[in-house]
Amino acid sequence: MNANLAALLATVSDQPTIDKLMRLMHVPTCFERCEPGVVTRAELAQALNMALFADLLERVPTGRAYTRDVARDGGRVTFDHGALRTVRWPSCGALPPGEAAFTRILRPLGYRLNGTYPLERLKMTGRSYAHLDAPDQIAQFFVSELHPERFSAAFQQAVTNVLGTSADPLTPQAVATLAELERDASLPLAGACALVPVLVRCFDRQHASPALADYETLLAESAEMAWIATEGNAFNHATDRVPDVDALAAAQRALGRPIKPAVEVSRSGRVRQTAFRADPVTRTLVDASGALVEREVPGSFYEFITRDAVADAETGRRALDLSFDAGNATGIFKMTAAA
């Protein structure tokens, strides 16, 4: 086990959870060795990804059941990408608007923009970020931005009402540490260990419980914005890279699990995706009298992807196609559409 990864994960997880993660998840070969006392940006990125993957499994029973089957059969999960939703809107409380709240984290960790995908039917834009040091081994991030200006005035006001209470979990010390990481591409172990819990907290809901009236206004026009109102910036889904997504979907369907009816296929034909339906969660909303009411809403979900290789136009070398597809993403996002 990479000692640096273990130390970083110990700041947010107990030892039994870390041991399970190390057995369940494929840990890239680039982490077979480490420099004692010095944490690379790649190690920090991997630790954050593993912590966020574990968090999603805690919230997604269907994904947890699937990964238990994988572990039972001696297999491993290859974490392809995690997805989160943001809102590009000036009234986000203390948070930077849209993806800026996360690019300030991803860039120092070694991530760079890898593709932009207009999600026109959802009135959103998706962007993928791949890691410079091991793009096909370290999980990507798929960060989407919703555009409230494309919706009604009532919708825009509800967005302001909901997001206006947002706090910024990124502390001044964390900002300074990220600047050091961006400059040096590494950190002393103590600084890296202090940073990880702060980064994990960024992937959560930062605003107060939304008003029921605002939630219903948002839901009437955008299932995606309604989801953000209750779940915030938590991972919307985590994605397992598998050899044959069609065969896997058939096997999961035979087990009676709520898998998507059809596999999404990219225009290139090289990227195939499917997912379990989002698991329901109970969230607290505030009614007109100020009383707290509980409502069952869609939570997060677990996704699967198969990527084929593609030849580089200049070198001719074949490498994994790390792109996404706007049509695929739009179809996958429907997994959280049903309340």
mmCIF file with all atom_site columns, C-alpha atoms in Angstrom, residues 171-339:
data_model
loop_
_atom_site.group_PDB
_atom_site.id
_atom_site.type_symbol
_atom_site.label_atom_id
_atom_site.label_alt_id
_atom_site.label_comp_id
_atom_site.label_asym_id
_atom_site.label_entity_id
_atom_site.label_seq_id
_atom_site.pdbx_PDB_ins_code
_atom_site.Cartn_x
_atom_site.Cartn_y
_atom_site.Cartn_z
_atom_site.occupancy
_atom_site.B_iso_or_equiv
_atom_site.pdbx_formal_charge
_atom_site.auth_seq_id
_atom_site.auth_comp_id
_atom_site.auth_asym_id
_atom_site.auth_atom_id
_atom_site.pdbx_PDB_model_num
ATOM 1   C CA . THR A 1 171 ? -10.574 28.060  4.212   1.00 0.00 ? 171 THR A CA 1
ATOM 2   C CA . PRO A 1 172 ? -7.881  30.736  3.713   1.00 0.00 ? 172 PRO A CA 1
ATOM 3   C CA . GLN A 1 173 ? -5.267  28.212  4.831   1.00 0.00 ? 173 GLN A CA 1
ATOM 4   C CA . ALA A 1 174 ? -6.534  25.710  2.258   1.00 0.00 ? 174 ALA A CA 1
ATOM 5   C CA . VAL A 1 175 ? -6.358  28.374  -0.461  1.00 0.00 ? 175 VAL A CA 1
ATOM 6   C CA . ALA A 1 176 ? -2.738  29.064  0.482   1.00 0.00 ? 176 ALA A CA 1
ATOM 7   C CA . THR A 1 177 ? -1.915  25.354  0.506   1.00 0.00 ? 177 THR A CA 1
ATOM 8   C CA . LEU A 1 178 ? -3.490  24.898  -2.928  1.00 0.00 ? 178 LEU A CA 1
ATOM 9   C CA . ALA A 1 179 ? -1.365  27.769  -4.249  1.00 0.00 ? 179 ALA A CA 1
ATOM 10  C CA . GLU A 1 180 ? 1.737   26.013  -2.928  1.00 0.00 ? 180 GLU A CA 1
ATOM 11  C CA . LEU A 1 181 ? 0.599   22.769  -4.548  1.00 0.00 ? 181 LEU A CA 1
ATOM 12  C CA . GLU A 1 182 ? -0.003  24.499  -7.882  1.00 0.00 ? 182 GLU A CA 1
ATOM 13  C CA . ARG A 1 183 ? 3.482   26.027  -7.744  1.00 0.00 ? 183 ARG A CA 1
ATOM 14  C CA . ASP A 1 184 ? 5.430   22.944  -6.666  1.00 0.00 ? 184 ASP A CA 1
ATOM 15  C CA . ALA A 1 185 ? 3.198   20.025  -7.792  1.00 0.00 ? 185 ALA A CA 1
ATOM 16  C CA . SER A 1 186 ? 3.764   18.506  -4.344  1.00 0.00 ? 186 SER A CA 1
ATOM 17  C CA . LEU A 1 187 ? 3.272   19.230  -0.645  1.00 0.00 ? 187 LEU A CA 1
ATOM 18  C CA . PRO A 1 188 ? 4.835   18.173  2.637   1.00 0.00 ? 188 PRO A CA 1
ATOM 19  C CA . LEU A 1 189 ? 2.839   15.282  4.093   1.00 0.00 ? 189 LEU A CA 1
ATOM 20  C CA . ALA A 1 190 ? 1.492   17.329  7.019   1.00 0.00 ? 190 ALA A CA 1
ATOM 21  C CA . GLY A 1 191 ? 0.136   20.051  4.741   1.00 0.00 ? 191 GLY A CA 1
ATOM 22  C CA . ALA A 1 192 ? -1.441  17.512  2.405   1.00 0.00 ? 192 ALA A CA 1
ATOM 23  C CA . CYS A 1 193 ? -3.098  15.707  5.306   1.00 0.00 ? 193 CYS A CA 1
ATOM 24  C CA . ALA A 1 194 ? -4.569  18.973  6.576   1.00 0.00 ? 194 ALA A CA 1
ATOM 25  C CA . LEU A 1 195 ? -5.904  19.778  3.101   1.00 0.00 ? 195 LEU A CA 1
ATOM 26  C CA . VAL A 1 196 ? -7.791  16.565  2.300   1.00 0.00 ? 196 VAL A CA 1
ATOM 27  C CA . PRO A 1 197 ? -10.680 16.947  4.800   1.00 0.00 ? 197 PRO A CA 1
ATOM 28  C CA . VAL A 1 198 ? -11.273 20.521  3.615   1.00 0.00 ? 198 VAL A CA 1
ATOM 29  C CA . LEU A 1 199 ? -11.403 19.409  -0.017  1.00 0.00 ? 199 LEU A CA 1
ATOM 30  C CA . VAL A 1 200 ? -13.818 16.582  0.771   1.00 0.00 ? 200 VAL A CA 1
ATOM 31  C CA . ARG A 1 201 ? -16.169 19.062  2.476   1.00 0.00 ? 201 ARG A CA 1
ATOM 32  C CA . CYS A 1 202 ? -16.314 21.101  -0.741  1.00 0.00 ? 202 CYS A CA 1
ATOM 33  C CA . PHE A 1 203 ? -18.178 18.247  -2.438  1.00 0.00 ? 203 PHE A CA 1
ATOM 34  C CA . ASP A 1 204 ? -21.396 18.639  -0.483  1.00 0.00 ? 204 ASP A CA 1
ATOM 35  C CA . ARG A 1 205 ? -24.377 20.951  -0.183  1.00 0.00 ? 205 ARG A CA 1
ATOM 36  C CA . GLN A 1 206 ? -23.209 24.358  1.034   1.00 0.00 ? 206 GLN A CA 1
ATOM 37  C CA . HIS A 1 207 ? -26.603 26.106  1.285   1.00 0.00 ? 207 HIS A CA 1
ATOM 38  C CA . ALA A 1 208 ? -29.413 25.866  3.840   1.00 0.00 ? 208 ALA A CA 1
ATOM 39  C CA . SER A 1 209 ? -32.467 23.623  3.479   1.00 0.00 ? 209 SER A CA 1
ATOM 40  C CA . PRO A 1 210 ? -34.477 25.079  0.593   1.00 0.00 ? 210 PRO A CA 1
ATOM 41  C CA . ALA A 1 211 ? -38.001 26.401  0.910   1.00 0.00 ? 211 ALA A CA 1
ATOM 42  C CA . LEU A 1 212 ? -40.623 23.969  -0.349  1.00 0.00 ? 212 LEU A CA 1
ATOM 43  C CA . ALA A 1 213 ? -42.080 26.645  -2.645  1.00 0.00 ? 213 ALA A CA 1
ATOM 44  C CA . ASP A 1 214 ? -38.665 27.323  -4.193  1.00 0.00 ? 214 ASP A CA 1
ATOM 45  C CA . TYR A 1 215 ? -38.025 23.610  -4.644  1.00 0.00 ? 215 TYR A CA 1
ATOM 46  C CA . GLU A 1 216 ? -41.335 23.124  -6.445  1.00 0.00 ? 216 GLU A CA 1
ATOM 47  C CA . THR A 1 217 ? -40.673 26.153  -8.669  1.00 0.00 ? 217 THR A CA 1
ATOM 48  C CA . LEU A 1 218 ? -37.303 24.699  -9.654  1.00 0.00 ? 218 LEU A CA 1
ATOM 49  C CA . LEU A 1 219 ? -38.657 21.188  -10.161 1.00 0.00 ? 219 LEU A CA 1
ATOM 50  C CA . ALA A 1 220 ? -41.344 22.453  -12.538 1.00 0.00 ? 220 ALA A CA 1
ATOM 51  C CA . GLU A 1 221 ? -38.680 23.691  -14.978 1.00 0.00 ? 221 GLU A CA 1
ATOM 52  C CA . SER A 1 222 ? -35.517 21.685  -14.251 1.00 0.00 ? 222 SER A CA 1
ATOM 53  C CA . ALA A 1 223 ? -35.124 18.349  -12.510 1.00 0.00 ? 223 ALA A CA 1
ATOM 54  C CA . GLU A 1 224 ? -31.383 19.064  -12.480 1.00 0.00 ? 224 GLU A CA 1
ATOM 55  C CA . MET A 1 225 ? -31.711 22.340  -10.562 1.00 0.00 ? 225 MET A CA 1
ATOM 56  C CA . ALA A 1 226 ? -34.178 20.744  -8.149  1.00 0.00 ? 226 ALA A CA 1
ATOM 57  C CA . TRP A 1 227 ? -31.559 18.064  -7.527  1.00 0.00 ? 227 TRP A CA 1
ATOM 58  C CA . ILE A 1 228 ? -28.919 20.720  -6.818  1.00 0.00 ? 228 ILE A CA 1
ATOM 59  C CA . ALA A 1 229 ? -31.327 22.388  -4.369  1.00 0.00 ? 229 ALA A CA 1
ATOM 60  C CA . THR A 1 230 ? -31.384 19.289  -2.155  1.00 0.00 ? 230 THR A CA 1
ATOM 61  C CA . GLU A 1 231 ? -27.996 17.672  -2.885  1.00 0.00 ? 231 GLU A CA 1
ATOM 62  C CA . GLY A 1 232 ? -25.733 20.615  -3.711  1.00 0.00 ? 232 GLY A CA 1
ATOM 63  C CA . ASN A 1 233 ? -22.261 19.840  -5.056  1.00 0.00 ? 233 ASN A CA 1
ATOM 64  C CA . ALA A 1 234 ? -22.078 16.235  -3.886  1.00 0.00 ? 234 ALA A CA 1
ATOM 65  C CA . PHE A 1 235 ? -21.087 13.676  -6.492  1.00 0.00 ? 235 PHE A CA 1
ATOM 66  C CA . ASN A 1 236 ? -24.157 13.230  -8.675  1.00 0.00 ? 236 ASN A CA 1
ATOM 67  C CA . HIS A 1 237 ? -22.699 9.929   -9.800  1.00 0.00 ? 237 HIS A CA 1
ATOM 68  C CA . ALA A 1 238 ? -19.503 7.916   -9.816  1.00 0.00 ? 238 ALA A CA 1
ATOM 69  C CA . THR A 1 239 ? -18.620 5.821   -12.834 1.00 0.00 ? 239 THR A CA 1
ATOM 70  C CA . ASP A 1 240 ? -17.081 2.368   -13.071 1.00 0.00 ? 240 ASP A CA 1
ATOM 71  C CA . ARG A 1 241 ? -15.062 1.631   -16.231 1.00 0.00 ? 241 ARG A CA 1
ATOM 72  C CA . VAL A 1 242 ? -15.941 -1.893  -17.375 1.00 0.00 ? 242 VAL A CA 1
ATOM 73  C CA . PRO A 1 243 ? -14.915 -4.048  -20.379 1.00 0.00 ? 243 PRO A CA 1
ATOM 74  C CA . ASP A 1 244 ? -18.460 -4.638  -21.713 1.00 0.00 ? 244 ASP A CA 1
ATOM 75  C CA . VAL A 1 245 ? -21.191 -2.310  -20.497 1.00 0.00 ? 245 VAL A CA 1
ATOM 76  C CA . ASP A 1 246 ? -23.882 -4.102  -22.533 1.00 0.00 ? 246 ASP A CA 1
ATOM 77  C CA . ALA A 1 247 ? -23.175 -7.467  -20.917 1.00 0.00 ? 247 ALA A CA 1
ATOM 78  C CA . LEU A 1 248 ? -22.980 -5.865  -17.496 1.00 0.00 ? 248 LEU A CA 1
ATOM 79  C CA . ALA A 1 249 ? -26.327 -4.107  -17.993 1.00 0.00 ? 249 ALA A CA 1
ATOM 80  C CA . ALA A 1 250 ? -27.968 -7.388  -18.968 1.00 0.00 ? 250 ALA A CA 1
ATOM 81  C CA . ALA A 1 251 ? -26.523 -9.138  -15.915 1.00 0.00 ? 251 ALA A CA 1
ATOM 82  C CA . GLN A 1 252 ? -27.667 -6.396  -13.531 1.00 0.00 ? 252 GLN A CA 1
ATOM 83  C CA . ARG A 1 253 ? -31.122 -6.361  -15.123 1.00 0.00 ? 253 ARG A CA 1
ATOM 84  C CA . ALA A 1 254 ? -31.365 -10.115 -14.577 1.00 0.00 ? 254 ALA A CA 1
ATOM 85  C CA . LEU A 1 255 ? -30.642 -9.515  -10.890 1.00 0.00 ? 255 LEU A CA 1
ATOM 86  C CA . GLY A 1 256 ? -33.609 -7.142  -10.738 1.00 0.00 ? 256 GLY A CA 1
ATOM 87  C CA . ARG A 1 257 ? -31.547 -4.019  -10.177 1.00 0.00 ? 257 ARG A CA 1
ATOM 88  C CA . PRO A 1 258 ? -32.899 -0.695  -11.517 1.00 0.00 ? 258 PRO A CA 1
ATOM 89  C CA . ILE A 1 259 ? -30.582 -0.346  -14.514 1.00 0.00 ? 259 ILE A CA 1
ATOM 90  C CA . LYS A 1 260 ? -31.301 2.105   -17.325 1.00 0.00 ? 260 LYS A CA 1
ATOM 91  C CA . PRO A 1 261 ? -33.435 0.499   -20.095 1.00 0.00 ? 261 PRO A CA 1
ATOM 92  C CA . ALA A 1 262 ? -30.950 1.304   -22.874 1.00 0.00 ? 262 ALA A CA 1
ATOM 93  C CA . VAL A 1 263 ? -27.196 1.864   -23.163 1.00 0.00 ? 263 VAL A CA 1
ATOM 94  C CA . GLU A 1 264 ? -26.188 5.350   -24.338 1.00 0.00 ? 264 GLU A CA 1
ATOM 95  C CA . VAL A 1 265 ? -23.770 5.245   -27.304 1.00 0.00 ? 265 VAL A CA 1
ATOM 96  C CA . SER A 1 266 ? -21.639 8.231   -28.320 1.00 0.00 ? 266 SER A CA 1
ATOM 97  C CA . ARG A 1 267 ? -21.685 9.588   -31.865 1.00 0.00 ? 267 ARG A CA 1
ATOM 98  C CA . SER A 1 268 ? -18.195 8.132   -32.349 1.00 0.00 ? 268 SER A CA 1
ATOM 99  C CA . GLY A 1 269 ? -19.403 4.726   -31.173 1.00 0.00 ? 269 GLY A CA 1
ATOM 100 C CA . ARG A 1 270 ? -16.404 4.454   -28.847 1.00 0.00 ? 270 ARG A CA 1
ATOM 101 C CA . VAL A 1 271 ? -18.032 5.472   -25.549 1.00 0.00 ? 271 VAL A CA 1
ATOM 102 C CA . ARG A 1 272 ? -20.945 3.452   -24.144 1.00 0.00 ? 272 ARG A CA 1
ATOM 103 C CA . GLN A 1 273 ? -22.667 4.289   -20.856 1.00 0.00 ? 273 GLN A CA 1
ATOM 104 C CA . THR A 1 274 ? -25.492 3.117   -18.637 1.00 0.00 ? 274 THR A CA 1
ATOM 105 C CA . ALA A 1 275 ? -26.451 3.588   -14.999 1.00 0.00 ? 275 ALA A CA 1
ATOM 106 C CA . PHE A 1 276 ? -28.627 2.520   -12.131 1.00 0.00 ? 276 PHE A CA 1
ATOM 107 C CA . ARG A 1 277 ? -31.596 4.751   -11.395 1.00 0.00 ? 277 ARG A CA 1
ATOM 108 C CA . ALA A 1 278 ? -30.845 7.255   -8.616  1.00 0.00 ? 278 ALA A CA 1
ATOM 109 C CA . ASP A 1 279 ? -31.583 5.939   -5.146  1.00 0.00 ? 279 ASP A CA 1
ATOM 110 C CA . PRO A 1 280 ? -34.235 7.978   -3.297  1.00 0.00 ? 280 PRO A CA 1
ATOM 111 C CA . VAL A 1 281 ? -33.247 9.978   -0.218  1.00 0.00 ? 281 VAL A CA 1
ATOM 112 C CA . THR A 1 282 ? -35.259 11.920  2.345   1.00 0.00 ? 282 THR A CA 1
ATOM 113 C CA . ARG A 1 283 ? -34.466 15.623  2.608   1.00 0.00 ? 283 ARG A CA 1
ATOM 114 C CA . THR A 1 284 ? -35.775 18.426  4.812   1.00 0.00 ? 284 THR A CA 1
ATOM 115 C CA . LEU A 1 285 ? -37.534 21.401  3.205   1.00 0.00 ? 285 LEU A CA 1
ATOM 116 C CA . VAL A 1 286 ? -39.086 24.500  4.796   1.00 0.00 ? 286 VAL A CA 1
ATOM 117 C CA . ASP A 1 287 ? -42.796 25.165  4.241   1.00 0.00 ? 287 ASP A CA 1
ATOM 118 C CA . ALA A 1 288 ? -44.565 28.540  4.107   1.00 0.00 ? 288 ALA A CA 1
ATOM 119 C CA . SER A 1 289 ? -45.055 28.617  7.887   1.00 0.00 ? 289 SER A CA 1
ATOM 120 C CA . GLY A 1 290 ? -41.368 27.970  8.531   1.00 0.00 ? 290 GLY A CA 1
ATOM 121 C CA . ALA A 1 291 ? -41.962 24.387  9.615   1.00 0.00 ? 291 ALA A CA 1
ATOM 122 C CA . LEU A 1 292 ? -39.608 21.650  8.478   1.00 0.00 ? 292 LEU A CA 1
ATOM 123 C CA . VAL A 1 293 ? -41.125 19.016  6.213   1.00 0.00 ? 293 VAL A CA 1
ATOM 124 C CA . GLU A 1 294 ? -39.564 15.846  4.867   1.00 0.00 ? 294 GLU A CA 1
ATOM 125 C CA . ARG A 1 295 ? -39.751 14.851  1.229   1.00 0.00 ? 295 ARG A CA 1
ATOM 126 C CA . GLU A 1 296 ? -38.413 11.899  -0.700  1.00 0.00 ? 296 GLU A CA 1
ATOM 127 C CA . VAL A 1 297 ? -36.282 13.121  -3.609  1.00 0.00 ? 297 VAL A CA 1
ATOM 128 C CA . PRO A 1 298 ? -33.786 11.561  -6.045  1.00 0.00 ? 298 PRO A CA 1
ATOM 129 C CA . GLY A 1 299 ? -30.300 11.131  -4.627  1.00 0.00 ? 299 GLY A CA 1
ATOM 130 C CA . SER A 1 300 ? -27.118 10.097  -6.428  1.00 0.00 ? 300 SER A CA 1
ATOM 131 C CA . PHE A 1 301 ? -26.462 7.059   -8.598  1.00 0.00 ? 301 PHE A CA 1
ATOM 132 C CA . TYR A 1 302 ? -23.831 4.624   -9.868  1.00 0.00 ? 302 TYR A CA 1
ATOM 133 C CA . GLU A 1 303 ? -22.838 4.579   -13.538 1.00 0.00 ? 303 GLU A CA 1
ATOM 134 C CA . PHE A 1 304 ? -20.927 2.265   -15.892 1.00 0.00 ? 304 PHE A CA 1
ATOM 135 C CA . ILE A 1 305 ? -18.845 3.132   -18.946 1.00 0.00 ? 305 ILE A CA 1
ATOM 136 C CA . THR A 1 306 ? -16.939 1.252   -21.628 1.00 0.00 ? 306 THR A CA 1
ATOM 137 C CA . ARG A 1 307 ? -14.275 3.173   -23.532 1.00 0.00 ? 307 ARG A CA 1
ATOM 138 C CA . ASP A 1 308 ? -12.664 1.946   -26.744 1.00 0.00 ? 308 ASP A CA 1
ATOM 139 C CA . ALA A 1 309 ? -9.208  2.934   -27.942 1.00 0.00 ? 309 ALA A CA 1
ATOM 140 C CA . VAL A 1 310 ? -8.638  5.599   -30.581 1.00 0.00 ? 310 VAL A CA 1
ATOM 141 C CA . ALA A 1 311 ? -5.564  6.311   -32.722 1.00 0.00 ? 311 ALA A CA 1
ATOM 142 C CA . ASP A 1 312 ? -3.776  9.615   -32.167 1.00 0.00 ? 312 ASP A CA 1
ATOM 143 C CA . ALA A 1 313 ? -4.056  11.742  -35.321 1.00 0.00 ? 313 ALA A CA 1
ATOM 144 C CA . GLU A 1 314 ? -0.366  12.746  -35.203 1.00 0.00 ? 314 GLU A CA 1
ATOM 145 C CA . THR A 1 315 ? 1.465   9.727   -33.803 1.00 0.00 ? 315 THR A CA 1
ATOM 146 C CA . GLY A 1 316 ? -0.884  6.920   -34.795 1.00 0.00 ? 316 GLY A CA 1
ATOM 147 C CA . ARG A 1 317 ? -0.550  5.443   -31.308 1.00 0.00 ? 317 ARG A CA 1
ATOM 148 C CA . ARG A 1 318 ? -3.726  3.985   -29.872 1.00 0.00 ? 318 ARG A CA 1
ATOM 149 C CA . ALA A 1 319 ? -4.959  5.197   -26.507 1.00 0.00 ? 319 ALA A CA 1
ATOM 150 C CA . LEU A 1 320 ? -8.162  5.044   -24.523 1.00 0.00 ? 320 LEU A CA 1
ATOM 151 C CA . ASP A 1 321 ? -10.806 7.493   -25.743 1.00 0.00 ? 321 ASP A CA 1
ATOM 152 C CA . LEU A 1 322 ? -11.263 9.716   -22.679 1.00 0.00 ? 322 LEU A CA 1
ATOM 153 C CA . SER A 1 323 ? -13.892 11.938  -24.274 1.00 0.00 ? 323 SER A CA 1
ATOM 154 C CA . PHE A 1 324 ? -17.542 12.299  -23.314 1.00 0.00 ? 324 PHE A CA 1
ATOM 155 C CA . ASP A 1 325 ? -20.639 12.856  -25.440 1.00 0.00 ? 325 ASP A CA 1
ATOM 156 C CA . ALA A 1 326 ? -23.376 15.465  -24.964 1.00 0.00 ? 326 ALA A CA 1
ATOM 157 C CA . GLY A 1 327 ? -26.111 13.029  -25.988 1.00 0.00 ? 327 GLY A CA 1
ATOM 158 C CA . ASN A 1 328 ? -24.848 10.361  -23.596 1.00 0.00 ? 328 ASN A CA 1
ATOM 159 C CA . ALA A 1 329 ? -24.627 12.859  -20.744 1.00 0.00 ? 329 ALA A CA 1
ATOM 160 C CA . THR A 1 330 ? -28.146 14.145  -21.353 1.00 0.00 ? 330 THR A CA 1
ATOM 161 C CA . GLY A 1 331 ? -29.500 10.598  -21.261 1.00 0.00 ? 331 GLY A CA 1
ATOM 162 C CA . ILE A 1 332 ? -27.547 9.673   -18.141 1.00 0.00 ? 332 ILE A CA 1
ATOM 163 C CA . PHE A 1 333 ? -28.691 12.820  -16.317 1.00 0.00 ? 333 PHE A CA 1
ATOM 164 C CA . LYS A 1 334 ? -32.272 11.512  -16.584 1.00 0.00 ? 334 LYS A CA 1
ATOM 165 C CA . MET A 1 335 ? -31.408 9.021   -13.839 1.00 0.00 ? 335 MET A CA 1
ATOM 166 C CA . THR A 1 336 ? -32.187 11.756  -11.294 1.00 0.00 ? 336 THR A CA 1
ATOM 167 C CA . ALA A 1 337 ? -35.259 13.128  -13.090 1.00 0.00 ? 337 ALA A CA 1
ATOM 168 C CA . ALA A 1 338 ? -37.946 11.073  -11.349 1.00 0.00 ? 338 ALA A CA 1
ATOM 169 C CA . ALA A 1 339 ? -38.982 12.248  -7.881  1.00 0.00 ? 339 ALA A CA 1
#
